[in-house]
Amino acid sequence: NYEAFFILNHYGALYNYFAVRSGKLCPAGWHVPATDEWYTLITFLGNHIAGGKMKETGTRNWLSPNTGATNESGFNALPGGFRNAHYQNFQRFRISDHFWHSEPTDIMIVTYSLEYVIHGTLSRNDGASVRCIRN
């Protein structure tokens, strides 16, 4: 992480999968969600429009058009992108946010140009966001 950049821009830190599995990212009584927990959220939010309901509204942080963004879920996803370990750089800043699952290499992606959430993958060494959920 380039700490000053993420603090200044309020996007938060990015973690590799080894940090996710360490069990040290979430406070007591919370955990990194499994794939089925992500799908429970997406289904509850309306499947193909769930991403819009998870994104911060407007284009202060997201690139335009920030399709379907209502943030009616209160999730307030911000476009911190991800860290590519192979190229040792940050990618897709202001374009998307990538959230780890508790399973290796699985991520959920929310992006500026879509209303739905994409199930994707990253290398275990790449950096992505983490959202903890209550046990």
PDB file of C-alpha atoms in Angstrom:
ATOM      1  CA  ASN A   1       0.000   0.000   0.000  1.00  0.00           C
ATOM      2  CA  TYR A   2       1.009   3.530  -0.672  1.00  0.00           C
ATOM      3  CA  GLU A   3      -0.384   4.603   2.683  1.00  0.00           C
ATOM      4  CA  ALA A   4      -0.454   8.386   2.201  1.00  0.00           C
ATOM      5  CA  PHE A   5      -2.381   8.009  -1.065  1.00  0.00           C
ATOM      6  CA  PHE A   6      -5.090   5.802   0.418  1.00  0.00           C
ATOM      7  CA  ILE A   7      -5.440   7.867   3.580  1.00  0.00           C
ATOM      8  CA  LEU A   8      -5.602  11.101   1.612  1.00  0.00           C
ATOM      9  CA  ASN A   9      -8.190   9.693  -0.787  1.00  0.00           C
ATOM     10  CA  HIS A  10     -10.202   7.706   1.803  1.00  0.00           C
ATOM     11  CA  TYR A  11     -10.318   4.531  -0.303  1.00  0.00           C
ATOM     12  CA  GLY A  12      -8.790   2.371   2.388  1.00  0.00           C
ATOM     13  CA  ALA A  13      -6.023  -0.198   2.284  1.00  0.00           C
ATOM     14  CA  LEU A  14      -5.660  -3.101  -0.121  1.00  0.00           C
ATOM     15  CA  TYR A  15      -4.720  -6.533   1.196  1.00  0.00           C
ATOM     16  CA  ASN A  16      -3.273  -9.639  -0.405  1.00  0.00           C
ATOM     17  CA  TYR A  17      -4.958 -12.975   0.174  1.00  0.00           C
ATOM     18  CA  PHE A  18      -2.411 -13.996   2.812  1.00  0.00           C
ATOM     19  CA  ALA A  19      -3.528 -11.026   4.928  1.00  0.00           C
ATOM     20  CA  VAL A  20      -7.162 -12.038   4.342  1.00  0.00           C
ATOM     21  CA  ARG A  21      -6.440 -15.569   5.621  1.00  0.00           C
ATOM     22  CA  SER A  22      -4.449 -14.293   8.618  1.00  0.00           C
ATOM     23  CA  GLY A  23      -7.663 -13.752  10.580  1.00  0.00           C
ATOM     24  CA  LYS A  24      -6.341 -10.366  11.737  1.00  0.00           C
ATOM     25  CA  LEU A  25      -8.269  -8.016   9.427  1.00  0.00           C
ATOM     26  CA  CYS A  26     -11.697  -8.146  11.036  1.00  0.00           C
ATOM     27  CA  PRO A  27     -12.502  -7.238  14.630  1.00  0.00           C
ATOM     28  CA  ALA A  28     -13.702  -9.872  17.083  1.00  0.00           C
ATOM     29  CA  GLY A  29     -17.169 -11.098  16.123  1.00  0.00           C
ATOM     30  CA  TRP A  30     -16.693 -10.267  12.424  1.00  0.00           C
ATOM     31  CA  HIS A  31     -15.272 -12.175   9.429  1.00  0.00           C
ATOM     32  CA  VAL A  32     -14.398 -11.877   5.729  1.00  0.00           C
ATOM     33  CA  PRO A  33     -17.484 -13.079   3.826  1.00  0.00           C
ATOM     34  CA  ALA A  34     -17.545 -16.374   1.944  1.00  0.00           C
ATOM     35  CA  THR A  35     -18.797 -16.595  -1.642  1.00  0.00           C
ATOM     36  CA  ASP A  36     -22.278 -17.667  -0.579  1.00  0.00           C
ATOM     37  CA  GLU A  37     -22.538 -14.680   1.771  1.00  0.00           C
ATOM     38  CA  TRP A  38     -21.667 -12.328  -1.099  1.00  0.00           C
ATOM     39  CA  TYR A  39     -24.353 -13.967  -3.230  1.00  0.00           C
ATOM     40  CA  THR A  40     -26.885 -13.620  -0.412  1.00  0.00           C
ATOM     41  CA  LEU A  41     -26.207  -9.872  -0.404  1.00  0.00           C
ATOM     42  CA  ILE A  42     -26.343  -9.599  -4.203  1.00  0.00           C
ATOM     43  CA  THR A  43     -29.612 -11.542  -4.360  1.00  0.00           C
ATOM     44  CA  PHE A  44     -31.142  -9.427  -1.593  1.00  0.00           C
ATOM     45  CA  LEU A  45     -30.157  -6.252  -3.492  1.00  0.00           C
ATOM     46  CA  GLY A  46     -31.799  -7.411  -6.726  1.00  0.00           C
ATOM     47  CA  ASN A  47     -29.080  -9.369  -8.575  1.00  0.00           C
ATOM     48  CA  HIS A  48     -28.483  -7.414 -11.804  1.00  0.00           C
ATOM     49  CA  ILE A  49     -28.851  -4.022 -10.054  1.00  0.00           C
ATOM     50  CA  ALA A  50     -26.987  -4.880  -6.830  1.00  0.00           C
ATOM     51  CA  GLY A  51     -23.780  -3.093  -7.829  1.00  0.00           C
ATOM     52  CA  GLY A  52     -25.605   0.203  -8.256  1.00  0.00           C
ATOM     53  CA  LYS A  53     -27.193  -0.181  -4.843  1.00  0.00           C
ATOM     54  CA  MET A  54     -23.709  -0.724  -3.357  1.00  0.00           C
ATOM     55  CA  LYS A  55     -21.858   2.210  -4.982  1.00  0.00           C
ATOM     56  CA  GLU A  56     -21.398   5.689  -3.603  1.00  0.00           C
ATOM     57  CA  THR A  57     -23.458   8.079  -5.726  1.00  0.00           C
ATOM     58  CA  GLY A  58     -22.067  10.792  -7.970  1.00  0.00           C
ATOM     59  CA  THR A  59     -18.751  11.184  -9.734  1.00  0.00           C
ATOM     60  CA  ARG A  60     -16.611  12.822  -7.056  1.00  0.00           C
ATOM     61  CA  ASN A  61     -14.812   9.490  -6.610  1.00  0.00           C
ATOM     62  CA  TRP A  62     -16.204   7.295  -9.396  1.00  0.00           C
ATOM     63  CA  LEU A  63     -15.609   7.983 -13.062  1.00  0.00           C
ATOM     64  CA  SER A  64     -18.654   9.015 -15.045  1.00  0.00           C
ATOM     65  CA  PRO A  65     -21.243   7.679 -15.653  1.00  0.00           C
ATOM     66  CA  ASN A  66     -21.258   5.652 -12.384  1.00  0.00           C
ATOM     67  CA  THR A  67     -24.118   3.635 -13.824  1.00  0.00           C
ATOM     68  CA  GLY A  68     -27.060   2.903 -11.542  1.00  0.00           C
ATOM     69  CA  ALA A  69     -25.368   4.218  -8.378  1.00  0.00           C
ATOM     70  CA  THR A  70     -27.911   4.779  -5.600  1.00  0.00           C
ATOM     71  CA  ASN A  71     -26.059   3.437  -2.532  1.00  0.00           C
ATOM     72  CA  GLU A  72     -29.468   2.564  -1.122  1.00  0.00           C
ATOM     73  CA  SER A  73     -27.854  -0.404   0.653  1.00  0.00           C
ATOM     74  CA  GLY A  74     -25.516   1.886   2.620  1.00  0.00           C
ATOM     75  CA  PHE A  75     -22.526  -0.218   1.479  1.00  0.00           C
ATOM     76  CA  ASN A  76     -20.862   2.921   0.029  1.00  0.00           C
ATOM     77  CA  ALA A  77     -18.372   1.162  -2.270  1.00  0.00           C
ATOM     78  CA  LEU A  78     -15.518   3.433  -3.364  1.00  0.00           C
ATOM     79  CA  PRO A  79     -13.354   2.832  -6.450  1.00  0.00           C
ATOM     80  CA  GLY A  80      -9.993   1.993  -4.881  1.00  0.00           C
ATOM     81  CA  GLY A  81      -9.055  -0.387  -7.716  1.00  0.00           C
ATOM     82  CA  PHE A  82      -6.601  -3.171  -6.932  1.00  0.00           C
ATOM     83  CA  ARG A  83      -2.856  -3.759  -6.590  1.00  0.00           C
ATOM     84  CA  ASN A  84      -1.287  -5.896  -9.304  1.00  0.00           C
ATOM     85  CA  ALA A  85       1.562  -7.793  -7.636  1.00  0.00           C
ATOM     86  CA  HIS A  86       3.145  -8.901 -10.930  1.00  0.00           C
ATOM     87  CA  TYR A  87       3.486  -5.367 -12.297  1.00  0.00           C
ATOM     88  CA  GLN A  88       3.831  -3.873  -8.802  1.00  0.00           C
ATOM     89  CA  ASN A  89       1.340  -1.103  -9.469  1.00  0.00           C
ATOM     90  CA  PHE A  90      -2.166   0.052  -8.648  1.00  0.00           C
ATOM     91  CA  GLN A  91      -4.790  -0.424 -11.342  1.00  0.00           C
ATOM     92  CA  ARG A  92      -8.394   0.623 -12.039  1.00  0.00           C
ATOM     93  CA  PHE A  93      -8.395   3.453  -9.476  1.00  0.00           C
ATOM     94  CA  ARG A  94     -11.656   5.462  -9.789  1.00  0.00           C
ATOM     95  CA  ILE A  95     -12.956   2.711 -12.120  1.00  0.00           C
ATOM     96  CA  SER A  96     -13.754  -0.216  -9.827  1.00  0.00           C
ATOM     97  CA  ASP A  97     -13.455  -1.754  -6.406  1.00  0.00           C
ATOM     98  CA  HIS A  98     -12.428  -5.356  -5.839  1.00  0.00           C
ATOM     99  CA  PHE A  99     -13.495  -7.179  -2.660  1.00  0.00           C
ATOM    100  CA  TRP A 100     -11.960 -10.425  -1.430  1.00  0.00           C
ATOM    101  CA  HIS A 101     -13.999 -13.474  -0.470  1.00  0.00           C
ATOM    102  CA  SER A 102     -12.698 -15.816   2.196  1.00  0.00           C
ATOM    103  CA  GLU A 103     -11.895 -18.327  -0.581  1.00  0.00           C
ATOM    104  CA  PRO A 104      -8.525 -17.985  -2.364  1.00  0.00           C
ATOM    105  CA  THR A 105      -8.473 -15.841  -5.502  1.00  0.00           C
ATOM    106  CA  ASP A 106     -12.235 -15.056  -5.480  1.00  0.00           C
ATOM    107  CA  ILE A 107     -13.297 -11.419  -5.618  1.00  0.00           C
ATOM    108  CA  MET A 108     -16.405  -9.380  -6.254  1.00  0.00           C
ATOM    109  CA  ILE A 109     -16.023  -6.343  -8.503  1.00  0.00           C
ATOM    110  CA  VAL A 110     -18.167  -3.226  -8.544  1.00  0.00           C
ATOM    111  CA  THR A 111     -17.410  -0.918 -11.467  1.00  0.00           C
ATOM    112  CA  TYR A 112     -18.341   2.576 -12.669  1.00  0.00           C
ATOM    113  CA  SER A 113     -19.999   1.446 -15.899  1.00  0.00           C
ATOM    114  CA  LEU A 114     -22.216  -1.417 -14.674  1.00  0.00           C
ATOM    115  CA  GLU A 115     -25.126  -1.876 -12.265  1.00  0.00           C
ATOM    116  CA  TYR A 116     -24.326  -5.507 -11.528  1.00  0.00           C
ATOM    117  CA  VAL A 117     -21.535  -7.114  -9.489  1.00  0.00           C
ATOM    118  CA  ILE A 118     -18.907  -9.222 -11.270  1.00  0.00           C
ATOM    119  CA  HIS A 119     -17.501 -12.411  -9.717  1.00  0.00           C
ATOM    120  CA  GLY A 120     -13.828 -12.473 -10.677  1.00  0.00           C
ATOM    121  CA  THR A 121     -10.397 -13.636  -9.595  1.00  0.00           C
ATOM    122  CA  LEU A 122      -7.042 -12.186  -8.591  1.00  0.00           C
ATOM    123  CA  SER A 123      -3.688 -13.709  -7.749  1.00  0.00           C
ATOM    124  CA  ARG A 124      -3.196 -14.407  -4.042  1.00  0.00           C
ATOM    125  CA  ASN A 125      -0.401 -11.809  -4.091  1.00  0.00           C
ATOM    126  CA  ASP A 126      -2.589  -9.045  -5.541  1.00  0.00           C
ATOM    127  CA  GLY A 127      -4.178  -6.444  -3.289  1.00  0.00           C
ATOM    128  CA  ALA A 128      -7.926  -5.896  -2.960  1.00  0.00           C
ATOM    129  CA  SER A 129     -10.384  -4.365  -0.518  1.00  0.00           C
ATOM    130  CA  VAL A 130     -11.973  -6.234   2.368  1.00  0.00           C
ATOM    131  CA  ARG A 131     -15.413  -5.753   3.901  1.00  0.00           C
ATOM    132  CA  CYS A 132     -16.019  -7.596   7.125  1.00  0.00           C
ATOM    133  CA  ILE A 133     -19.441  -8.864   8.164  1.00  0.00           C
ATOM    134  CA  ARG A 134     -20.804  -9.645  11.592  1.00  0.00           C
ATOM    135  CA  ASN A 135     -20.783 -13.306  12.677  1.00  0.00           C
TER     136      ASN A 135
END
